[in-house]
PDB file of C-alpha atoms in Angstrom:
ATOM      1  CA  UNK G   1      -1.319   6.234 -19.763  1.00  0.00           C
ATOM      2  CA  UNK G   2      -1.467   4.375 -16.396  1.00  0.00           C
ATOM      3  CA  UNK G   3      -3.775   1.312 -16.154  1.00  0.00           C
ATOM      4  CA  UNK G   4      -4.017  -1.958 -14.208  1.00  0.00           C
ATOM      5  CA  UNK G   5      -5.273  -5.140 -15.589  1.00  0.00           C
ATOM      6  CA  UNK G   6      -6.610  -8.160 -13.553  1.00  0.00           C
ATOM      7  CA  UNK G   7      -6.092 -11.070 -15.956  1.00  0.00           C
ATOM      8  CA  UNK G   8      -8.777 -13.233 -14.653  1.00  0.00           C
ATOM      9  CA  UNK G   9     -12.397 -12.077 -13.900  1.00  0.00           C
ATOM     10  CA  UNK G  10     -13.152 -15.451 -11.991  1.00  0.00           C
ATOM     11  CA  UNK G  11     -10.840 -17.971 -10.333  1.00  0.00           C
ATOM     12  CA  UNK G  12     -12.119 -21.111  -8.647  1.00  0.00           C
ATOM     13  CA  UNK G  13     -10.113 -23.227  -6.248  1.00  0.00           C
ATOM     14  CA  UNK G  14     -10.566 -26.022  -3.847  1.00  0.00           C
ATOM     15  CA  UNK G  15     -10.185 -25.455  -0.174  1.00  0.00           C
ATOM     16  CA  UNK G  16      -6.726 -26.111   0.945  1.00  0.00           C
ATOM     17  CA  UNK G  17      -5.024 -25.569  -2.502  1.00  0.00           C
ATOM     18  CA  UNK G  18      -3.029 -22.538  -3.562  1.00  0.00           C
ATOM     19  CA  UNK G  19      -4.363 -19.246  -4.721  1.00  0.00           C
ATOM     20  CA  UNK G  20      -3.008 -17.221  -7.549  1.00  0.00           C
ATOM     21  CA  UNK G  21      -4.677 -13.989  -8.772  1.00  0.00           C
ATOM     22  CA  UNK G  22      -2.774 -12.034 -11.241  1.00  0.00           C
ATOM     23  CA  UNK G  23      -2.325  -8.292 -11.959  1.00  0.00           C
ATOM     24  CA  UNK G  24      -0.547  -6.306 -14.222  1.00  0.00           C
ATOM     25  CA  UNK G  25       0.096  -2.602 -14.466  1.00  0.00           C
ATOM     26  CA  UNK G  26       1.245  -0.062 -16.846  1.00  0.00           C
ATOM     27  CA  UNK G  27       2.908   3.047 -15.727  1.00  0.00           C
ATOM     28  CA  UNK G  28       5.677   5.515 -16.578  1.00  0.00           C
ATOM     29  CA  UNK G  29       6.020   6.409 -12.950  1.00  0.00           C
ATOM     30  CA  UNK G  30       6.967   4.313  -9.775  1.00  0.00           C
ATOM     31  CA  UNK G  31       3.523   3.007  -8.681  1.00  0.00           C
ATOM     32  CA  UNK G  32       2.269   2.221  -5.242  1.00  0.00           C
ATOM     33  CA  UNK G  33       0.321  -0.939  -5.460  1.00  0.00           C
ATOM     34  CA  UNK G  34      -2.450  -2.420  -3.198  1.00  0.00           C
ATOM     35  CA  UNK G  35      -4.571  -5.483  -3.102  1.00  0.00           C
ATOM     36  CA  UNK G  36      -8.145  -4.959  -1.498  1.00  0.00           C
ATOM     37  CA  UNK G  37     -10.871  -7.584  -0.851  1.00  0.00           C
ATOM     38  CA  UNK G  38     -14.470  -7.007  -0.900  1.00  0.00           C
ATOM     39  CA  UNK G  39     -17.024  -9.489   0.631  1.00  0.00           C
ATOM     40  CA  UNK G  40     -20.628  -9.385  -0.382  1.00  0.00           C
ATOM     41  CA  UNK G  41     -22.393  -6.289   0.731  1.00  0.00           C
ATOM     42  CA  UNK G  42     -19.325  -4.914   2.485  1.00  0.00           C
ATOM     43  CA  UNK G  43     -16.772  -2.206   1.821  1.00  0.00           C
ATOM     44  CA  UNK G  44     -13.168  -2.889   0.617  1.00  0.00           C
ATOM     45  CA  UNK G  45     -10.577  -4.157   3.085  1.00  0.00           C
ATOM     46  CA  UNK G  46      -6.841  -3.619   2.493  1.00  0.00           C
ATOM     47  CA  UNK G  47      -4.919  -6.949   2.268  1.00  0.00           C
ATOM     48  CA  UNK G  48      -1.593  -5.511   1.491  1.00  0.00           C
ATOM     49  CA  UNK G  49       0.471  -2.637  -0.054  1.00  0.00           C
ATOM     50  CA  UNK G  50       3.619  -1.994  -1.883  1.00  0.00           C
ATOM     51  CA  UNK G  51       5.365   1.249  -1.874  1.00  0.00           C
ATOM     52  CA  UNK G  52       8.780   0.640  -3.014  1.00  0.00           C
ATOM     53  CA  UNK G  53      10.314  -1.019  -0.168  1.00  0.00           C
ATOM     54  CA  UNK G  54      10.654  -4.800  -0.130  1.00  0.00           C
ATOM     55  CA  UNK G  55       9.334  -6.592  -3.460  1.00  0.00           C
ATOM     56  CA  UNK G  56       7.794  -9.372  -1.460  1.00  0.00           C
ATOM     57  CA  UNK G  57       4.937  -8.085   0.617  1.00  0.00           C
ATOM     58  CA  UNK G  58       3.120 -10.007   3.242  1.00  0.00           C
ATOM     59  CA  UNK G  59      -0.599  -9.086   3.996  1.00  0.00           C
ATOM     60  CA  UNK G  60      -3.126 -10.139   6.187  1.00  0.00           C
ATOM     61  CA  UNK G  61      -4.879 -13.741   6.287  1.00  0.00           C
ATOM     62  CA  UNK G  62      -1.747 -15.460   4.833  1.00  0.00           C
ATOM     63  CA  UNK G  63      -1.812 -13.499   1.578  1.00  0.00           C
ATOM     64  CA  UNK G  64       1.295 -12.173  -0.124  1.00  0.00           C
ATOM     65  CA  UNK G  65       2.345 -10.367  -3.407  1.00  0.00           C
ATOM     66  CA  UNK G  66       5.519  -9.964  -5.098  1.00  0.00           C
ATOM     67  CA  UNK G  67       6.306  -6.860  -7.137  1.00  0.00           C
ATOM     68  CA  UNK G  68       7.945  -7.417 -10.418  1.00  0.00           C
ATOM     69  CA  UNK G  69       9.235  -4.450 -12.131  1.00  0.00           C
ATOM     70  CA  UNK G  70      10.637  -6.297 -15.210  1.00  0.00           C
ATOM     71  CA  UNK G  71       7.302  -7.964 -15.703  1.00  0.00           C
ATOM     72  CA  UNK G  72       5.075  -5.091 -14.450  1.00  0.00           C
ATOM     73  CA  UNK G  73       3.152  -7.392 -12.406  1.00  0.00           C
ATOM     74  CA  UNK G  74       1.878  -7.615  -8.724  1.00  0.00           C
ATOM     75  CA  UNK G  75       0.287 -10.990  -8.388  1.00  0.00           C
ATOM     76  CA  UNK G  76      -1.455 -12.153  -5.258  1.00  0.00           C
ATOM     77  CA  UNK G  77      -0.827 -15.567  -3.611  1.00  0.00           C
ATOM     78  CA  UNK G  78      -1.961 -17.594  -0.748  1.00  0.00           C
ATOM     79  CA  UNK G  79      -0.463 -21.088  -0.089  1.00  0.00           C
ATOM     80  CA  UNK G  80      -3.726 -22.699   1.063  1.00  0.00           C
ATOM     81  CA  UNK G  81      -7.264 -21.460   0.343  1.00  0.00           C
ATOM     82  CA  UNK G  82      -9.918 -21.288   3.167  1.00  0.00           C
ATOM     83  CA  UNK G  83     -13.726 -20.982   2.440  1.00  0.00           C
ATOM     84  CA  UNK G  84     -13.653 -17.582   4.100  1.00  0.00           C
ATOM     85  CA  UNK G  85     -11.557 -16.394   1.182  1.00  0.00           C
ATOM     86  CA  UNK G  86     -14.394 -16.460  -1.075  1.00  0.00           C
ATOM     87  CA  UNK G  87     -14.744 -12.804  -2.199  1.00  0.00           C
ATOM     88  CA  UNK G  88     -13.895 -10.354  -4.876  1.00  0.00           C
ATOM     89  CA  UNK G  89     -10.130  -8.982  -5.035  1.00  0.00           C
ATOM     90  CA  UNK G  90      -9.131  -5.717  -6.615  1.00  0.00           C
ATOM     91  CA  UNK G  91      -5.653  -4.717  -7.760  1.00  0.00           C
ATOM     92  CA  UNK G  92      -5.220  -1.209  -7.185  1.00  0.00           C
ATOM     93  CA  UNK G  93      -2.587   1.249  -8.518  1.00  0.00           C
ATOM     94  CA  UNK G  94      -1.673   4.866  -7.561  1.00  0.00           C
ATOM     95  CA  UNK G  95       1.070   6.824  -9.363  1.00  0.00           C
ATOM     96  CA  UNK G  96       2.773   9.884  -8.131  1.00  0.00           C
ATOM     97  CA  UNK G  97       1.729  12.592 -10.579  1.00  0.00           C
ATOM     98  CA  UNK G  98      -1.618  11.009 -11.108  1.00  0.00           C
ATOM     99  CA  UNK G  99      -3.144  13.689  -8.791  1.00  0.00           C
ATOM    100  CA  UNK G 100      -3.435  11.141  -6.141  1.00  0.00           C
ATOM    101  CA  UNK G 101      -6.425   9.200  -7.215  1.00  0.00           C
ATOM    102  CA  UNK G 102      -6.355   5.313  -7.249  1.00  0.00           C
ATOM    103  CA  UNK G 103      -6.922   3.208 -10.348  1.00  0.00           C
ATOM    104  CA  UNK G 104      -8.898   0.058  -9.638  1.00  0.00           C
ATOM    105  CA  UNK G 105      -8.657  -3.214 -11.621  1.00  0.00           C
ATOM    106  CA  UNK G 106     -12.002  -4.808 -12.719  1.00  0.00           C
ATOM    107  CA  UNK G 107     -11.689  -7.313  -9.866  1.00  0.00           C
ATOM    108  CA  UNK G 108     -11.323 -11.187  -9.748  1.00  0.00           C
ATOM    109  CA  UNK G 109     -14.039 -13.110  -8.139  1.00  0.00           C
ATOM    110  CA  UNK G 110     -12.514 -15.922  -6.025  1.00  0.00           C
ATOM    111  CA  UNK G 111     -14.585 -19.092  -5.533  1.00  0.00           C
ATOM    112  CA  UNK G 112     -13.515 -21.837  -3.007  1.00  0.00           C
ATOM    113  CA  UNK G 113     -14.909 -25.194  -3.118  1.00  0.00           C
ATOM    114  CA  UNK G 114     -15.192 -27.472  -0.263  1.00  0.00           C
TER     115      UNK G 114
ATOM    116  CA  UNK O   1     -11.379   2.824  17.058  1.00  0.00           C
ATOM    117  CA  UNK O   2     -14.483   2.960  14.926  1.00  0.00           C
ATOM    118  CA  UNK O   3     -14.261   2.521  11.317  1.00  0.00           C
ATOM    119  CA  UNK O   4     -15.475   4.580   8.274  1.00  0.00           C
ATOM    120  CA  UNK O   5     -19.408   4.912   8.410  1.00  0.00           C
ATOM    121  CA  UNK O   6     -21.712   5.770   5.712  1.00  0.00           C
ATOM    122  CA  UNK O   7     -25.205   6.842   6.011  1.00  0.00           C
ATOM    123  CA  UNK O   8     -27.695   5.884   4.765  1.00  0.00           C
ATOM    124  CA  UNK O   9     -26.632   2.194   3.715  1.00  0.00           C
ATOM    125  CA  UNK O  10     -29.604   1.929   1.168  1.00  0.00           C
ATOM    126  CA  UNK O  11     -31.553   4.431  -0.771  1.00  0.00           C
ATOM    127  CA  UNK O  12     -34.189   4.289  -3.490  1.00  0.00           C
ATOM    128  CA  UNK O  13     -34.792   7.500  -5.678  1.00  0.00           C
ATOM    129  CA  UNK O  14     -36.635   8.331  -8.798  1.00  0.00           C
ATOM    130  CA  UNK O  15     -35.058   9.867 -11.884  1.00  0.00           C
ATOM    131  CA  UNK O  16     -34.636  13.836 -11.693  1.00  0.00           C
ATOM    132  CA  UNK O  17     -34.582  13.783  -7.885  1.00  0.00           C
ATOM    133  CA  UNK O  18     -31.304  14.645  -5.846  1.00  0.00           C
ATOM    134  CA  UNK O  19     -29.577  12.677  -3.270  1.00  0.00           C
ATOM    135  CA  UNK O  20     -27.100  13.531  -0.417  1.00  0.00           C
ATOM    136  CA  UNK O  21     -24.772  10.787   0.967  1.00  0.00           C
ATOM    137  CA  UNK O  22     -22.856  11.041   4.305  1.00  0.00           C
ATOM    138  CA  UNK O  23     -19.586   9.733   5.340  1.00  0.00           C
ATOM    139  CA  UNK O  24     -17.894   9.938   8.612  1.00  0.00           C
ATOM    140  CA  UNK O  25     -14.094   9.261   8.459  1.00  0.00           C
ATOM    141  CA  UNK O  26     -11.911   7.342  10.995  1.00  0.00           C
ATOM    142  CA  UNK O  27     -11.082   9.772  13.839  1.00  0.00           C
ATOM    143  CA  UNK O  28      -7.863  11.685  13.001  1.00  0.00           C
ATOM    144  CA  UNK O  29      -8.200  11.206   9.245  1.00  0.00           C
ATOM    145  CA  UNK O  30      -8.373  14.394   7.048  1.00  0.00           C
ATOM    146  CA  UNK O  31      -8.745  12.905   3.630  1.00  0.00           C
ATOM    147  CA  UNK O  32     -11.909  11.628   2.424  1.00  0.00           C
ATOM    148  CA  UNK O  33     -12.414  10.061  -1.097  1.00  0.00           C
ATOM    149  CA  UNK O  34     -15.552   8.916  -2.812  1.00  0.00           C
ATOM    150  CA  UNK O  35     -15.860   6.252  -5.221  1.00  0.00           C
ATOM    151  CA  UNK O  36     -18.615   4.770  -7.557  1.00  0.00           C
ATOM    152  CA  UNK O  37     -18.888   0.981  -7.996  1.00  0.00           C
ATOM    153  CA  UNK O  38     -21.077  -0.396 -10.704  1.00  0.00           C
ATOM    154  CA  UNK O  39     -21.027  -3.798 -12.362  1.00  0.00           C
ATOM    155  CA  UNK O  40     -20.260  -2.358 -15.852  1.00  0.00           C
ATOM    156  CA  UNK O  41     -17.635   0.287 -15.017  1.00  0.00           C
ATOM    157  CA  UNK O  42     -16.195  -1.187 -11.882  1.00  0.00           C
ATOM    158  CA  UNK O  43     -14.631   1.116  -9.206  1.00  0.00           C
ATOM    159  CA  UNK O  44     -14.190   4.719 -10.344  1.00  0.00           C
ATOM    160  CA  UNK O  45     -12.959   7.584  -8.411  1.00  0.00           C
ATOM    161  CA  UNK O  46     -15.155  10.616  -7.946  1.00  0.00           C
ATOM    162  CA  UNK O  47     -13.363  13.063  -5.837  1.00  0.00           C
ATOM    163  CA  UNK O  48     -11.239  13.652  -2.718  1.00  0.00           C
ATOM    164  CA  UNK O  49     -11.396  16.212   0.103  1.00  0.00           C
ATOM    165  CA  UNK O  50      -8.678  17.295   2.539  1.00  0.00           C
ATOM    166  CA  UNK O  51      -9.166  19.976   5.024  1.00  0.00           C
ATOM    167  CA  UNK O  52     -12.473  21.054   3.614  1.00  0.00           C
ATOM    168  CA  UNK O  53     -10.958  21.456  -0.099  1.00  0.00           C
ATOM    169  CA  UNK O  54     -11.318  19.429  -2.993  1.00  0.00           C
ATOM    170  CA  UNK O  55      -7.912  18.285  -3.906  1.00  0.00           C
ATOM    171  CA  UNK O  56      -8.629  15.673  -6.613  1.00  0.00           C
ATOM    172  CA  UNK O  57     -11.493  14.960  -8.930  1.00  0.00           C
ATOM    173  CA  UNK O  58     -12.390  12.310 -11.253  1.00  0.00           C
ATOM    174  CA  UNK O  59     -14.218  12.408 -14.562  1.00  0.00           C
ATOM    175  CA  UNK O  60     -17.744  12.582 -13.593  1.00  0.00           C
ATOM    176  CA  UNK O  61     -20.263  15.527 -14.693  1.00  0.00           C
ATOM    177  CA  UNK O  62     -21.031  18.382 -12.452  1.00  0.00           C
ATOM    178  CA  UNK O  63     -24.178  16.631 -11.194  1.00  0.00           C
ATOM    179  CA  UNK O  64     -21.850  15.026  -8.750  1.00  0.00           C
ATOM    180  CA  UNK O  65     -20.697  17.264  -6.123  1.00  0.00           C
ATOM    181  CA  UNK O  66     -19.294  16.970  -2.613  1.00  0.00           C
ATOM    182  CA  UNK O  67     -17.918  19.046   0.502  1.00  0.00           C
ATOM    183  CA  UNK O  68     -16.158  18.355   3.653  1.00  0.00           C
ATOM    184  CA  UNK O  69     -16.888  19.889   6.994  1.00  0.00           C
ATOM    185  CA  UNK O  70     -14.338  20.945   9.545  1.00  0.00           C
ATOM    186  CA  UNK O  71     -14.841  17.806  11.449  1.00  0.00           C
ATOM    187  CA  UNK O  72     -13.711  15.918   8.319  1.00  0.00           C
ATOM    188  CA  UNK O  73     -17.101  14.527   7.831  1.00  0.00           C
ATOM    189  CA  UNK O  74     -18.024  14.554   4.126  1.00  0.00           C
ATOM    190  CA  UNK O  75     -21.228  14.533   1.937  1.00  0.00           C
ATOM    191  CA  UNK O  76     -21.683  13.721  -1.602  1.00  0.00           C
ATOM    192  CA  UNK O  77     -24.597  15.109  -3.505  1.00  0.00           C
ATOM    193  CA  UNK O  78     -26.066  13.918  -6.966  1.00  0.00           C
ATOM    194  CA  UNK O  79     -28.556  16.208  -8.635  1.00  0.00           C
ATOM    195  CA  UNK O  80     -30.975  15.293 -11.303  1.00  0.00           C
ATOM    196  CA  UNK O  81     -30.476  11.536 -10.901  1.00  0.00           C
ATOM    197  CA  UNK O  82     -30.335   9.338 -13.959  1.00  0.00           C
ATOM    198  CA  UNK O  83     -30.936   5.580 -13.969  1.00  0.00           C
ATOM    199  CA  UNK O  84     -27.158   5.174 -14.646  1.00  0.00           C
ATOM    200  CA  UNK O  85     -26.350   6.664 -11.270  1.00  0.00           C
ATOM    201  CA  UNK O  86     -27.394   3.403  -9.596  1.00  0.00           C
ATOM    202  CA  UNK O  87     -24.466   2.163  -7.914  1.00  0.00           C
ATOM    203  CA  UNK O  88     -22.660   1.394  -4.632  1.00  0.00           C
ATOM    204  CA  UNK O  89     -20.965   4.724  -3.574  1.00  0.00           C
ATOM    205  CA  UNK O  90     -18.015   3.910  -1.343  1.00  0.00           C
ATOM    206  CA  UNK O  91     -16.208   6.447   0.967  1.00  0.00           C
ATOM    207  CA  UNK O  92     -12.701   6.091   2.065  1.00  0.00           C
ATOM    208  CA  UNK O  93     -10.640   7.872   4.648  1.00  0.00           C
ATOM    209  CA  UNK O  94      -6.763   8.265   5.016  1.00  0.00           C
ATOM    210  CA  UNK O  95      -4.478  10.142   7.225  1.00  0.00           C
ATOM    211  CA  UNK O  96      -1.986  11.344   4.668  1.00  0.00           C
ATOM    212  CA  UNK O  97      -1.560  14.957   3.854  1.00  0.00           C
ATOM    213  CA  UNK O  98       0.021  13.608   0.517  1.00  0.00           C
ATOM    214  CA  UNK O  99      -3.002  12.177  -0.906  1.00  0.00           C
ATOM    215  CA  UNK O 100      -4.343   8.667  -1.512  1.00  0.00           C
ATOM    216  CA  UNK O 101      -1.414   7.653  -3.693  1.00  0.00           C
ATOM    217  CA  UNK O 102       0.750   7.088  -0.781  1.00  0.00           C
ATOM    218  CA  UNK O 103      -1.323   6.357   2.127  1.00  0.00           C
ATOM    219  CA  UNK O 104      -3.710   3.551   2.865  1.00  0.00           C
ATOM    220  CA  UNK O 105      -7.238   4.269   2.500  1.00  0.00           C
ATOM    221  CA  UNK O 106      -9.933   2.636   4.726  1.00  0.00           C
ATOM    222  CA  UNK O 107     -13.306   2.005   3.112  1.00  0.00           C
ATOM    223  CA  UNK O 108     -16.863   2.329   4.660  1.00  0.00           C
ATOM    224  CA  UNK O 109     -19.528  -0.166   3.800  1.00  0.00           C
ATOM    225  CA  UNK O 110     -21.089   1.848   1.132  1.00  0.00           C
ATOM    226  CA  UNK O 111     -24.289   3.360   0.216  1.00  0.00           C
ATOM    227  CA  UNK O 112     -26.404   1.285  -2.228  1.00  0.00           C
ATOM    228  CA  UNK O 113     -28.447   4.009  -4.500  1.00  0.00           C
ATOM    229  CA  UNK O 114     -31.047   2.672  -6.608  1.00  0.00           C
ATOM    230  CA  UNK O 115     -32.652   5.088  -9.194  1.00  0.00           C
ATOM    231  CA  UNK O 116     -35.965   3.967 -10.482  1.00  0.00           C
TER     232      UNK O 116
END
């Protein structure tokens, strides 16, 4: 069965320090992978997506993620956190043959301390 | 270009009632998907419409239904509301004829439904 696991429900960092949000997936197929961000009382905004091109994907606002097939991981990173990065982040997986619907991780809430 | 819009933004209903939520996709987008977000279950896929046809469906009871119009606008209906239907309902649109698995979905701000 296909699934996605976000390993941390809550991550707290200080402003200016690196961010690492972890995501692992399970799939028998080649996945498409996405990271979305949700600010309070807002919809989801796409940060970046992987669809079997380059394994290192650059997104908006300085975020990037690396697809590692051997580790079935797609961790999200940012070199330096900003206060405005405080939000909830969702790792999302879709699989060709899954009837097209997306499978969402449970989310990681990122807090940024001044 | 205007984003995905959802109306209403907030809704309060009582058990047993029915509700209709509306979603207007980004101009030119023909695929519209609906998701339910709750603290306990997270984000779950409800269904997807493309060219006025339901193309994919998640694991929700038949009380949840939807439709899509010729202008790609979509509505979602929930009948016989239960307390557990309280959630943020998100709509997303995309271009792809191939479905959400390959194309980027753009989300609306959601409709917050509270069932009392």
